[in-house]
mmCIF file of C-alpha atoms in Angstrom:
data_model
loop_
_atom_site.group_PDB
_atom_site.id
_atom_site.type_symbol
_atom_site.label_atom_id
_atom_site.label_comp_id
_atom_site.label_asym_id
_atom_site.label_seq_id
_atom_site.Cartn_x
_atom_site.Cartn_y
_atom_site.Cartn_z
ATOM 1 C CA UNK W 1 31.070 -0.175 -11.950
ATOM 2 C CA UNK W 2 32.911 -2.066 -9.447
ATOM 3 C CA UNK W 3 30.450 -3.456 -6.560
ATOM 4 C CA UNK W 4 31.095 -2.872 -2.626
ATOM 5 C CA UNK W 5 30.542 -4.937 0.554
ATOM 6 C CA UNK W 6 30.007 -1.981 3.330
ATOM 7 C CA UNK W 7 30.546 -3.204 6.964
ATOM 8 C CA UNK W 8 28.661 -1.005 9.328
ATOM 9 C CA UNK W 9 30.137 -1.377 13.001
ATOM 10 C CA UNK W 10 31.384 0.369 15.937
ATOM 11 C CA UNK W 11 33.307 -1.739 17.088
ATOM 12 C CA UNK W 12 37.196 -2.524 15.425
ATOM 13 C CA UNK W 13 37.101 -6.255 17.001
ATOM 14 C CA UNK W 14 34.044 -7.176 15.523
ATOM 15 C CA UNK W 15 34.756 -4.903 11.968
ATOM 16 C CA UNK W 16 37.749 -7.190 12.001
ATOM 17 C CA UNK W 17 36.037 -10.435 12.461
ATOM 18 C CA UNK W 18 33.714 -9.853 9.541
ATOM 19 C CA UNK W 19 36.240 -8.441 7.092
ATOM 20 C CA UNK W 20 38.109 -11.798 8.276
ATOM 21 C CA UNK W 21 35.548 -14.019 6.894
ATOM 22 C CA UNK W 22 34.284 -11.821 3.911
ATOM 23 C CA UNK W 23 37.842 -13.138 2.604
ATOM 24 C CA UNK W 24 37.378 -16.288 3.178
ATOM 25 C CA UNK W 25 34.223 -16.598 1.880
ATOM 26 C CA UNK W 26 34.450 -18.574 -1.782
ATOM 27 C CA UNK W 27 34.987 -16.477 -4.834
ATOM 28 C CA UNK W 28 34.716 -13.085 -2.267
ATOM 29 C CA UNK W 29 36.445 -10.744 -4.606
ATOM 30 C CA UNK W 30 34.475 -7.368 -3.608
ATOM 31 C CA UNK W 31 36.372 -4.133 -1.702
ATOM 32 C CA UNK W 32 35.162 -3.570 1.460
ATOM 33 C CA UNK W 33 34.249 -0.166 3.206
ATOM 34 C CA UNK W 34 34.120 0.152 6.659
ATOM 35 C CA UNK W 35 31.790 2.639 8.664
ATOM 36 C CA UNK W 36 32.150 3.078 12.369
ATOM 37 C CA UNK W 37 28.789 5.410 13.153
ATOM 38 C CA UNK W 38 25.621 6.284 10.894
ATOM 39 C CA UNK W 39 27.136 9.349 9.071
ATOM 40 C CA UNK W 40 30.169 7.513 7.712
ATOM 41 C CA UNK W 41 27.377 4.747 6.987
ATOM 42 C CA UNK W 42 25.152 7.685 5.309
ATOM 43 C CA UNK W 43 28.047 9.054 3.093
ATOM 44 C CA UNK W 44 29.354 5.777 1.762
ATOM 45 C CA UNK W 45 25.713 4.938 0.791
ATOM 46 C CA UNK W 46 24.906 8.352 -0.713
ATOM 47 C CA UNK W 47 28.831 8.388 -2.443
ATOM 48 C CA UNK W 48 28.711 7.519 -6.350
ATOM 49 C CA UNK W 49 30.316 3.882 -5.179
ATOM 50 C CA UNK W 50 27.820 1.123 -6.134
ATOM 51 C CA UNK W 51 27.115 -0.897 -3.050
ATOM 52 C CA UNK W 52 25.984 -4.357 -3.911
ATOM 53 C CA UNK W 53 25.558 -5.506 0.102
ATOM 54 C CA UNK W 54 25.781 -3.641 3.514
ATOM 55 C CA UNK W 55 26.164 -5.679 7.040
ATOM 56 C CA UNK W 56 24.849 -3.347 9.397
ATOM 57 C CA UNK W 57 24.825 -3.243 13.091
ATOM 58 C CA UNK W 58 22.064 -3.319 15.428
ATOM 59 C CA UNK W 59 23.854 -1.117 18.128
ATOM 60 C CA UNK W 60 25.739 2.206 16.796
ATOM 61 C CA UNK W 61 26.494 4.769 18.996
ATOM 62 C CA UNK W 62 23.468 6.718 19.794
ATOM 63 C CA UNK W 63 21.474 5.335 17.204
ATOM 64 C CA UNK W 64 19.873 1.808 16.820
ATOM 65 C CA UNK W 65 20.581 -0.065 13.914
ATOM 66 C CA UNK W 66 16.877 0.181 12.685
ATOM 67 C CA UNK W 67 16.755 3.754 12.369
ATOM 68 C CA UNK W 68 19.781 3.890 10.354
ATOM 69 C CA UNK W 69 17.952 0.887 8.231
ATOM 70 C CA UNK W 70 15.512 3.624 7.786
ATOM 71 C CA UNK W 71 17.538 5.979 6.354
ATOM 72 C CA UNK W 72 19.901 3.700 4.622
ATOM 73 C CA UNK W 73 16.821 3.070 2.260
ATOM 74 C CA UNK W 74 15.157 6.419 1.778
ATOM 75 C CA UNK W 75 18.519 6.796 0.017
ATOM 76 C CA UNK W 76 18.720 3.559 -2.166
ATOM 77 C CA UNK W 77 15.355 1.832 -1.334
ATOM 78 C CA UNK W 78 16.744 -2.041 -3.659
ATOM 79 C CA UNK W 79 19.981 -2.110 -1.494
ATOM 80 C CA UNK W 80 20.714 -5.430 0.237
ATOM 81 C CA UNK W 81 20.867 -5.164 3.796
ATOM 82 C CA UNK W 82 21.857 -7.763 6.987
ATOM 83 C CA UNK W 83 21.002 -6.863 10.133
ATOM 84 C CA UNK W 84 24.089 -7.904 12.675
ATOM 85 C CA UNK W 85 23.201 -7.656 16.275
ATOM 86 C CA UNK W 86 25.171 -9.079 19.015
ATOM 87 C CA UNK W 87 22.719 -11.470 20.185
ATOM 88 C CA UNK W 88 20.259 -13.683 18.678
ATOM 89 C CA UNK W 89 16.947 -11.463 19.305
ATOM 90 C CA UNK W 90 13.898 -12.294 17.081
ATOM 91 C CA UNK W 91 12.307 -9.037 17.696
ATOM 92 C CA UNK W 92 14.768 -7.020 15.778
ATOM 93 C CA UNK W 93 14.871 -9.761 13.151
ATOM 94 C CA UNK W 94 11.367 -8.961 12.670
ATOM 95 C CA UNK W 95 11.515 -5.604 12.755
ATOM 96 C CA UNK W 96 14.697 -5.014 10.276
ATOM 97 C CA UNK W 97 12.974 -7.405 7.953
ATOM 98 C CA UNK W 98 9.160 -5.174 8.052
ATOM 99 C CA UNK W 99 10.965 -2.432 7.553
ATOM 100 C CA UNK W 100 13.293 -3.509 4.722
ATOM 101 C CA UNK W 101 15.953 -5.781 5.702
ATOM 102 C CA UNK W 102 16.920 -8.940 3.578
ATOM 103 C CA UNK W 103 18.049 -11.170 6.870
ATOM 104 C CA UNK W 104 19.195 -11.278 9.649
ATOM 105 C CA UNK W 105 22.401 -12.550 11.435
ATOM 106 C CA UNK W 106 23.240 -12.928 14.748
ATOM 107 C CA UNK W 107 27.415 -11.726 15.461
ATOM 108 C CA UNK W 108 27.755 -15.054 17.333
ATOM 109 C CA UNK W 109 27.020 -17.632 14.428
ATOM 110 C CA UNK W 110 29.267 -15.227 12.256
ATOM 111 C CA UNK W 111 31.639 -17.802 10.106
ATOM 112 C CA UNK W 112 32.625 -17.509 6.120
ATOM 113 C CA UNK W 113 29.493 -20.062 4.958
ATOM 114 C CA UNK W 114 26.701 -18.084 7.428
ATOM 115 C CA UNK W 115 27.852 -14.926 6.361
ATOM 116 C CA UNK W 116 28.177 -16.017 2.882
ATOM 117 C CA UNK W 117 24.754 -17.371 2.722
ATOM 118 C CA UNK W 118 23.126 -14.135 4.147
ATOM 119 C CA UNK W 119 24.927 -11.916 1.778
ATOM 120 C CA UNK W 120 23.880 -14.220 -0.804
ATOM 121 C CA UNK W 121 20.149 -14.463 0.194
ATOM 122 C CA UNK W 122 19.928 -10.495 0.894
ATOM 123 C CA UNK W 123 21.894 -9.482 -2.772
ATOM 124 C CA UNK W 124 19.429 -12.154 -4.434
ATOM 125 C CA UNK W 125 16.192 -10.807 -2.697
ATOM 126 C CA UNK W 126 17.336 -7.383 -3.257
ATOM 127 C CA UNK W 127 17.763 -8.119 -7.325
ATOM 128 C CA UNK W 128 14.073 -9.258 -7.753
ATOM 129 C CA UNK W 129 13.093 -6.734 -5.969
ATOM 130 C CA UNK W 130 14.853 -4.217 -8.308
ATOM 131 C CA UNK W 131 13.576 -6.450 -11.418
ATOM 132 C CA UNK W 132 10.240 -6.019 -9.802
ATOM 133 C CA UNK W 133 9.854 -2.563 -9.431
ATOM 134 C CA UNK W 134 11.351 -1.656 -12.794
ATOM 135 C CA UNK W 135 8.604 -4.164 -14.577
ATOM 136 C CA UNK W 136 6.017 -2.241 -12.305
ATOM 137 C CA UNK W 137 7.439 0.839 -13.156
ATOM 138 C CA UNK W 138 7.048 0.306 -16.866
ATOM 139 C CA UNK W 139 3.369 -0.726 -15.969
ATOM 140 C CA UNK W 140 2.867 2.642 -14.514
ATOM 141 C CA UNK W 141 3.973 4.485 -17.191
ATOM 142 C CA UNK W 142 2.133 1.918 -19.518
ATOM 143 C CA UNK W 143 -1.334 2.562 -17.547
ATOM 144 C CA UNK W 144 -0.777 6.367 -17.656
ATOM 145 C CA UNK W 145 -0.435 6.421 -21.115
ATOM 146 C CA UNK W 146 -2.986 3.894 -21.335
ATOM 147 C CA UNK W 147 -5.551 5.780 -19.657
ATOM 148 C CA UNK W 148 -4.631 8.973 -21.343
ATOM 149 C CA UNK W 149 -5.315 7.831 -24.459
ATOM 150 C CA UNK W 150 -8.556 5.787 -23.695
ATOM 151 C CA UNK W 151 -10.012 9.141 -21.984
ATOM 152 C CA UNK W 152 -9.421 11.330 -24.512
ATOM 153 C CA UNK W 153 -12.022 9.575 -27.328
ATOM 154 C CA UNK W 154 -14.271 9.695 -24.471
ATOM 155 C CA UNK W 155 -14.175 13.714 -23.445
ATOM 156 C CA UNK W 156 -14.265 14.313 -27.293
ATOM 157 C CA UNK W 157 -17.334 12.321 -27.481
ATOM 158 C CA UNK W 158 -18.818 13.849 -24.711
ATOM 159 C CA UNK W 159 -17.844 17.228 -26.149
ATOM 160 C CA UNK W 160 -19.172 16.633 -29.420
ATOM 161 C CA UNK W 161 -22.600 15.345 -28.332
ATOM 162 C CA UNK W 162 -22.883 19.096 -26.169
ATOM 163 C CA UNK W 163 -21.995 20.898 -29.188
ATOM 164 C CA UNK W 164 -24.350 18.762 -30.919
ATOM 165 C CA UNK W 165 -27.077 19.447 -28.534
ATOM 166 C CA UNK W 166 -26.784 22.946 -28.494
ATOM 167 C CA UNK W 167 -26.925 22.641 -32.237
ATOM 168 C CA UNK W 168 -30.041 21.400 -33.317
ATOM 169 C CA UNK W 169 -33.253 23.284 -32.999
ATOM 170 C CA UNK W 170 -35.399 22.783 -29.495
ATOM 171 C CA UNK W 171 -37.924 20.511 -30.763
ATOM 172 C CA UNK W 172 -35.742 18.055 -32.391
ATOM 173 C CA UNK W 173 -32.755 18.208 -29.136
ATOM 174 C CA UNK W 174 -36.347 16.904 -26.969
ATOM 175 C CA UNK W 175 -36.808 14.338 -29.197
ATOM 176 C CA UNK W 176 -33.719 12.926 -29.214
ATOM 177 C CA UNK W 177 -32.988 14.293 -25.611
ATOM 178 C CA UNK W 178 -33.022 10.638 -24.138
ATOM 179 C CA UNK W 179 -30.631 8.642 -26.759
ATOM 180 C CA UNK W 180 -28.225 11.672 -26.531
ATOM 181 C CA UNK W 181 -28.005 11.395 -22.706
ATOM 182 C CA UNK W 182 -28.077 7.951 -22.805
ATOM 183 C CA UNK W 183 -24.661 8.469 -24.798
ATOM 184 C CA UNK W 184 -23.435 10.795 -22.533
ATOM 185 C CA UNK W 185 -23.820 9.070 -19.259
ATOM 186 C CA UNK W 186 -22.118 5.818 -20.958
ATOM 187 C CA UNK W 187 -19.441 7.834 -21.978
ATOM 188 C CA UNK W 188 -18.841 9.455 -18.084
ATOM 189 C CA UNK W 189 -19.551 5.636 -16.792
ATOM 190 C CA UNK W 190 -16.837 4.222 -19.105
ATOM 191 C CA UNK W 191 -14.576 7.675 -17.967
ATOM 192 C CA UNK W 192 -14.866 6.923 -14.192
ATOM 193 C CA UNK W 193 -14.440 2.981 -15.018
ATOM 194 C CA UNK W 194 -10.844 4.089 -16.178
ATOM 195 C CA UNK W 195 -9.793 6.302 -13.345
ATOM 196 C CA UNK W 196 -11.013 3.221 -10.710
ATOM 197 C CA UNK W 197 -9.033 1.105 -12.858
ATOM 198 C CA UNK W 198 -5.765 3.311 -12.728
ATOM 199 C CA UNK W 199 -6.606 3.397 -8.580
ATOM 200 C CA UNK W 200 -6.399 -0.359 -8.362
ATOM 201 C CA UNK W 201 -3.386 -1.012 -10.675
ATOM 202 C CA UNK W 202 -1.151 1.966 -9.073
ATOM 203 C CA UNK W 203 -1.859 0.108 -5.582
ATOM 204 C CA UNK W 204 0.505 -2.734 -7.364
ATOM 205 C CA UNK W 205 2.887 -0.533 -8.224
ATOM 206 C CA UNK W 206 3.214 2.520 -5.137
ATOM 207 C CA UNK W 207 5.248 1.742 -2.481
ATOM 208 C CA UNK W 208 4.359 3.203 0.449
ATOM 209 C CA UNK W 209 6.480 4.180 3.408
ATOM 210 C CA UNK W 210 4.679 2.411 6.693
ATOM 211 C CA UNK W 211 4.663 5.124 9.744
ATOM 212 C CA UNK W 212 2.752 5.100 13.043
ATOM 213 C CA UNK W 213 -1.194 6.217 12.226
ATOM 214 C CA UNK W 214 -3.539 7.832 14.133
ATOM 215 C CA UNK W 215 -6.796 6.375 12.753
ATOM 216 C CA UNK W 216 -8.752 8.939 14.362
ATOM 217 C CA UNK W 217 -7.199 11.810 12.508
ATOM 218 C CA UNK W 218 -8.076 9.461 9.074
ATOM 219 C CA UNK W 219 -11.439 9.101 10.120
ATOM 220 C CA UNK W 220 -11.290 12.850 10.207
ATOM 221 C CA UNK W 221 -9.597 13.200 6.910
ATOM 222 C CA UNK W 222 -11.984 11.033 5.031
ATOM 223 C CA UNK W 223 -14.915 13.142 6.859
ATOM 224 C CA UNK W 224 -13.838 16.101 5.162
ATOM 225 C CA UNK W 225 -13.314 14.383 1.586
ATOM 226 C CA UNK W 226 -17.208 13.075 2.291
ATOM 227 C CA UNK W 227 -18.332 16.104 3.577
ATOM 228 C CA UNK W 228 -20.300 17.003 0.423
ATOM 229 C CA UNK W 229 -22.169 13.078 0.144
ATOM 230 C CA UNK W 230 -22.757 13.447 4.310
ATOM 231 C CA UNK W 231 -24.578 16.681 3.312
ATOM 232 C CA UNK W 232 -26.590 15.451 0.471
ATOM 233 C CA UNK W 233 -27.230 12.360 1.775
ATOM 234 C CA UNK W 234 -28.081 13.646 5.390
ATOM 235 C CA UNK W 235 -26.187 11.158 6.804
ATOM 236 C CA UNK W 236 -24.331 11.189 9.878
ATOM 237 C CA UNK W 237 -20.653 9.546 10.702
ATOM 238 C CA UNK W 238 -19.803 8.992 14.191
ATOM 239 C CA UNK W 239 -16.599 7.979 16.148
ATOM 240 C CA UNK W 240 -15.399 8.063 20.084
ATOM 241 C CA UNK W 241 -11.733 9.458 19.027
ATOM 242 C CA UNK W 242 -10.782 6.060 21.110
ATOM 243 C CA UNK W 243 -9.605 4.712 17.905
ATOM 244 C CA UNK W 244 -5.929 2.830 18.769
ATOM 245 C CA UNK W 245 -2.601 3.787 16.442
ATOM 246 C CA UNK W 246 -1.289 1.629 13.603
ATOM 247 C CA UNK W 247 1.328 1.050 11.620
ATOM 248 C CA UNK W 248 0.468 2.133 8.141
ATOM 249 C CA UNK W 249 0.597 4.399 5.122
ATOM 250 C CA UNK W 250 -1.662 7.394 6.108
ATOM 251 C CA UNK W 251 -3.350 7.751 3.110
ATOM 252 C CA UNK W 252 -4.241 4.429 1.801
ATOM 253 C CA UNK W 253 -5.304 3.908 5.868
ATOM 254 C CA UNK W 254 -7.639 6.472 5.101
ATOM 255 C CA UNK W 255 -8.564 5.350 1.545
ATOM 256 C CA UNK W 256 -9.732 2.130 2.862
ATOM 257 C CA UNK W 257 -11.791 3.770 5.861
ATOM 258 C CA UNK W 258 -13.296 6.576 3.199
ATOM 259 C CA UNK W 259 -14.100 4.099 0.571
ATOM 260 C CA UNK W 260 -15.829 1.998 3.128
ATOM 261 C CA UNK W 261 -18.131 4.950 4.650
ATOM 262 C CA UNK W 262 -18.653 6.499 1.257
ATOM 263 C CA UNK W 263 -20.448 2.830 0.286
ATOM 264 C CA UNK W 264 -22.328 2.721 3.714
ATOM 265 C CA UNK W 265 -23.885 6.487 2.403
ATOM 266 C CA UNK W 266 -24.090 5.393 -1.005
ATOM 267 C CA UNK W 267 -25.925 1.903 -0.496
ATOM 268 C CA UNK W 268 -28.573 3.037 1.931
ATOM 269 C CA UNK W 269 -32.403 3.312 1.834
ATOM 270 C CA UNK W 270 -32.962 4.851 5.346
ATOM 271 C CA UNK W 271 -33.326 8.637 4.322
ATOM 272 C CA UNK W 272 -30.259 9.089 7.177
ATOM 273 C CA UNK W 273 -27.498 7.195 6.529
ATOM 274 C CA UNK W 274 -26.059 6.467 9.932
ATOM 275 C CA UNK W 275 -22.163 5.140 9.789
ATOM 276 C CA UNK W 276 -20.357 4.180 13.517
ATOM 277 C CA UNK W 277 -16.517 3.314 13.700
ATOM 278 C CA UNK W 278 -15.725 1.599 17.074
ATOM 279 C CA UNK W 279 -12.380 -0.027 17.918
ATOM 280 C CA UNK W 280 -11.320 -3.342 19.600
ATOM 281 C CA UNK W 281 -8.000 -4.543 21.008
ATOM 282 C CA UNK W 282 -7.350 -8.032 20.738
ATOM 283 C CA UNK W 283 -4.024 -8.525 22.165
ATOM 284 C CA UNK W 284 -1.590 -7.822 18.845
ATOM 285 C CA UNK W 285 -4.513 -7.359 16.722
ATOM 286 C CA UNK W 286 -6.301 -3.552 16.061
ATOM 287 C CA UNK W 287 -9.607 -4.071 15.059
ATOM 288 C CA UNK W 288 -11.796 -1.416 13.476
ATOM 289 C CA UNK W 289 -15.824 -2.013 12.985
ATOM 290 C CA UNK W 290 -17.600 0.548 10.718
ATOM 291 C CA UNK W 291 -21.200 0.217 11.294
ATOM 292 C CA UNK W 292 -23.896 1.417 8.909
ATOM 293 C CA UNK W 293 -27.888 1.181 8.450
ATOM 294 C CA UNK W 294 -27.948 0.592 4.798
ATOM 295 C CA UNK W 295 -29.191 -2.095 2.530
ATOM 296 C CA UNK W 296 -27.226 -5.018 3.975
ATOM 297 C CA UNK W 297 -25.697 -8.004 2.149
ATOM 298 C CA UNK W 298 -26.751 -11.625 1.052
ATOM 299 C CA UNK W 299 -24.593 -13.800 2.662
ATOM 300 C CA UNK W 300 -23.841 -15.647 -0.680
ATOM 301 C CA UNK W 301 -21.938 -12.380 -1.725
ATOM 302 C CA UNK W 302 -20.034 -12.075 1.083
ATOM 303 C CA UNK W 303 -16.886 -12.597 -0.259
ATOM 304 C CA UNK W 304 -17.224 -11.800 -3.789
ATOM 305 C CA UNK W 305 -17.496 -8.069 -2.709
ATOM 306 C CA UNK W 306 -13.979 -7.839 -2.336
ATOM 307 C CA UNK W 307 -13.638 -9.394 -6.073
ATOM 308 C CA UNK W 308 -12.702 -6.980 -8.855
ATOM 309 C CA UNK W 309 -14.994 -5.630 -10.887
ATOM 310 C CA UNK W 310 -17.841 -7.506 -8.851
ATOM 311 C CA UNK W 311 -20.900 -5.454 -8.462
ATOM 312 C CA UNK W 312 -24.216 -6.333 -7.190
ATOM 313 C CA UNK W 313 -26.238 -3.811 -8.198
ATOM 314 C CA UNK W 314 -27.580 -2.073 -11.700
ATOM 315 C CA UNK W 315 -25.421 1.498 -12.286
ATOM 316 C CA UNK W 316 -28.908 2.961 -12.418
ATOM 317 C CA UNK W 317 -29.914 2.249 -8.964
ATOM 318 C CA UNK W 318 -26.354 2.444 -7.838
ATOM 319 C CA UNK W 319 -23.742 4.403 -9.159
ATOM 320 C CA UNK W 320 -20.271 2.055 -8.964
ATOM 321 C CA UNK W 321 -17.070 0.639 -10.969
ATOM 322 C CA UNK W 322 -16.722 -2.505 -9.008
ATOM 323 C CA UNK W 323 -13.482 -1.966 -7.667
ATOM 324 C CA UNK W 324 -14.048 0.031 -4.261
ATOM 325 C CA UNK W 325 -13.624 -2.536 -2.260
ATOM 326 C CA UNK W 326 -11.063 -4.753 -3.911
ATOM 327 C CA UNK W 327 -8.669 -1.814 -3.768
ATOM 328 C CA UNK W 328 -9.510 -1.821 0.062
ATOM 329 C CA UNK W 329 -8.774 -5.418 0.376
ATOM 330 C CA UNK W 330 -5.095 -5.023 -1.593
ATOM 331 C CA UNK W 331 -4.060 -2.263 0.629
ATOM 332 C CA UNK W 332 -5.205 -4.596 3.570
ATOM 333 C CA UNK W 333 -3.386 -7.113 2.028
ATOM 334 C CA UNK W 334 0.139 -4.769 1.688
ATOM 335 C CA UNK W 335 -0.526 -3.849 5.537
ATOM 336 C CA UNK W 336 -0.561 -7.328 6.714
ATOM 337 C CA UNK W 337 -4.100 -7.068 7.934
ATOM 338 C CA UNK W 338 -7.888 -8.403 7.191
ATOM 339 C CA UNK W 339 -10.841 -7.595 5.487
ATOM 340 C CA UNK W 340 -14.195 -8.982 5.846
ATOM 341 C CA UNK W 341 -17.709 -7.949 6.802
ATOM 342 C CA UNK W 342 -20.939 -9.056 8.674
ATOM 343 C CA UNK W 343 -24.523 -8.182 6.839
ATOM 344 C CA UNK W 344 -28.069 -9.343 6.614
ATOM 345 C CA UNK W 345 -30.513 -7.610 3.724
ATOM 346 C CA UNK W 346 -31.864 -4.799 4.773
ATOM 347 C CA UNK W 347 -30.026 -4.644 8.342
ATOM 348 C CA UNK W 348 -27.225 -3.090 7.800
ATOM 349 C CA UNK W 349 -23.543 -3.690 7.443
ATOM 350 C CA UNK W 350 -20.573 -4.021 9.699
ATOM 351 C CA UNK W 351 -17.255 -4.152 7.473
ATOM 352 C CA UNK W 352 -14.404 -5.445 10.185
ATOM 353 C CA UNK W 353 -10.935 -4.286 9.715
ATOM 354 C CA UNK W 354 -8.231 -5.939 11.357
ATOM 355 C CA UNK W 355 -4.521 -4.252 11.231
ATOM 356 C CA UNK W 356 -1.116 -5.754 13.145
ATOM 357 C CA UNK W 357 -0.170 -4.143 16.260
ATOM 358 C CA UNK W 358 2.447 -0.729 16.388
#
């Protein structure tokens, strides 16, 4: 299929001045579209024409160029992209490359070798990316099957050793009562060792689309998911409602933040689990400090924590895969934010999350 350069730009002067040096770029032998406003921009994109590059505007008539960015890749997410803007502002450079962007030129250092270069560096990025999420993709389906097919021995075991028990006479299911359930509860350990590990992989593989976040309503939304451990444990989760907005993916926000509490109700002692989330703005940085009363941590484990698989504690004093919070630390890591905590034994814990600002 033949591949297109799109130029997306209200303005006929400056249309002309990039279709100008598109031509004389070296070995330019791509049509070019033109798109004056974001629908004609839209319908070219969503048209059955492969579009290997699009140069796209900052300032369209009653739209900024960002928002069409937006929707330009809801529609083909591994397009390239440039962002042309009519001055030489690093904000929106910024901004059209978190959102999706490959680079960035300014419409005054426009010439055949810049624009060259940026279509260059934008079609490049944009290929890896597409070889990337194809290899992640076939991971994903990999790991499903993967996981399918390890969980199945396991429920058949687990099946078998019920029928099994139900089987044999009373005295003899006593006797053996304690090797049979010692086979069970391996077999629901090794079951909920697979699901964790299916959790952490597909945060490799998911992209997620970044929005503005109310952390308070996530705090909220992991309260109700917990509701059942706050109960049995008799623990109680505060927060002011003061918490500040974010830029995020809603759930894995709140994944992070419930995985937290859940370990501050899990790994306590008190006989009333007491968890706080407070909030502190440190000029760009949101910072979020979830406070418990639990068992605390030696400082020599600090950082290991965060390490898969990395657990601290037998699975009969503590029930745990390892991998709680080293799936909170990679979707820290995809949010451009920090993980870390504060802890002494037996004091308590303060895990400190720190997210960009809006």
């Amino acid at each position: 299929m033949k591949k297109h350069i799109l130029v997306v730009d209200d303005s006929p002067d400056d249309r002309e001045v990039i279709e100008r040096n598109l031509h004389n770029m070296n070995g330019f032998v791509f049509p070019i579209l033109v798109a004056a406003d974001e629908k004609s921009c839209l319908d070219h994109i969503s048209s059955d024409k492969r579009i290997d590059c699009v140069t796209l505007d900052y300032s369209l008539p009653g739209v900024d160029g960002l928002a069409v960015l937006k929707k330009i890749l809801e529609i083909d997410p591994m397009i390239a992209v440039v962002m042309v803007t009519g001055n030489g502002d690093e904000h929106i450079a910024v901004e059209a490359m978190k959102i999706g962007a490959q680079d960035y030129l300014p419409k005054d250092r426009i010439n055949s070798d810049s624009l060259q270069r940026a279509i260059t560096n934008a079609t490049e990025r944009a290929s890896m990316q597409k070889k990337i999420q194809d290899q992640q993709d076939e991971l994903t389906i990999f790991a499903n099957v993967l996981v399918h097919d390890l969980r199945a021995p396991l429920q058949t075991l687990t099946s078998a050793i019920g029928m099994l028990t139900e089987d044999l006479a009373p005295e003899v299911a006593l006797e053996h009562k304690k090797m049979l359930d010692c086979i069970v509860q391996g077999a629901e350990r090794m079951d909920r060792l697979i699901l964790a590990l299916k959790s952490y992989t597909e945060q490799n593989s998911v992209h997620p689309v970044f929005e503005a976040v109310d952390l308070n309503e996530q705090v909220e939304a992991a309260r109700l998911n917990l509701s059942s451990d706050l109960k049995a444990a008799g623990a109680s989760l505060y927060c002011d409602g003061s918490l500040p907005a974010i830029m995020g993916s809603p759930p894995q926000v709140m994944q992070v933040i419930q995985n937290i509490v859940g370990n501050s109700i899990k790994y306590n002692r008190s006989g009333a689990p007491v968890v706080n989330i407070t909030s502190l703005v440190k000029g760009d940085i949101r910072q979020i400090r979830i406070t418990d009363n639990g068992i605390g941590i030696s400082g020599k484990y600090m950082k290991r924590i965060f390490e898969p698989f990395k657990r601290l504690h037998r699975d009969d004093e503590f029930t745990g895969t390892g991998l709680g919070l080293a799936t909170c630390k990679k979707i820290m890591d995809r949010h451009g934010g920090k993980i870390w905590c504060q802890s002494k034994p037996e004091k308590g814990t303060i895990f400190i999350l720190e997210f960009p600002s809006l």
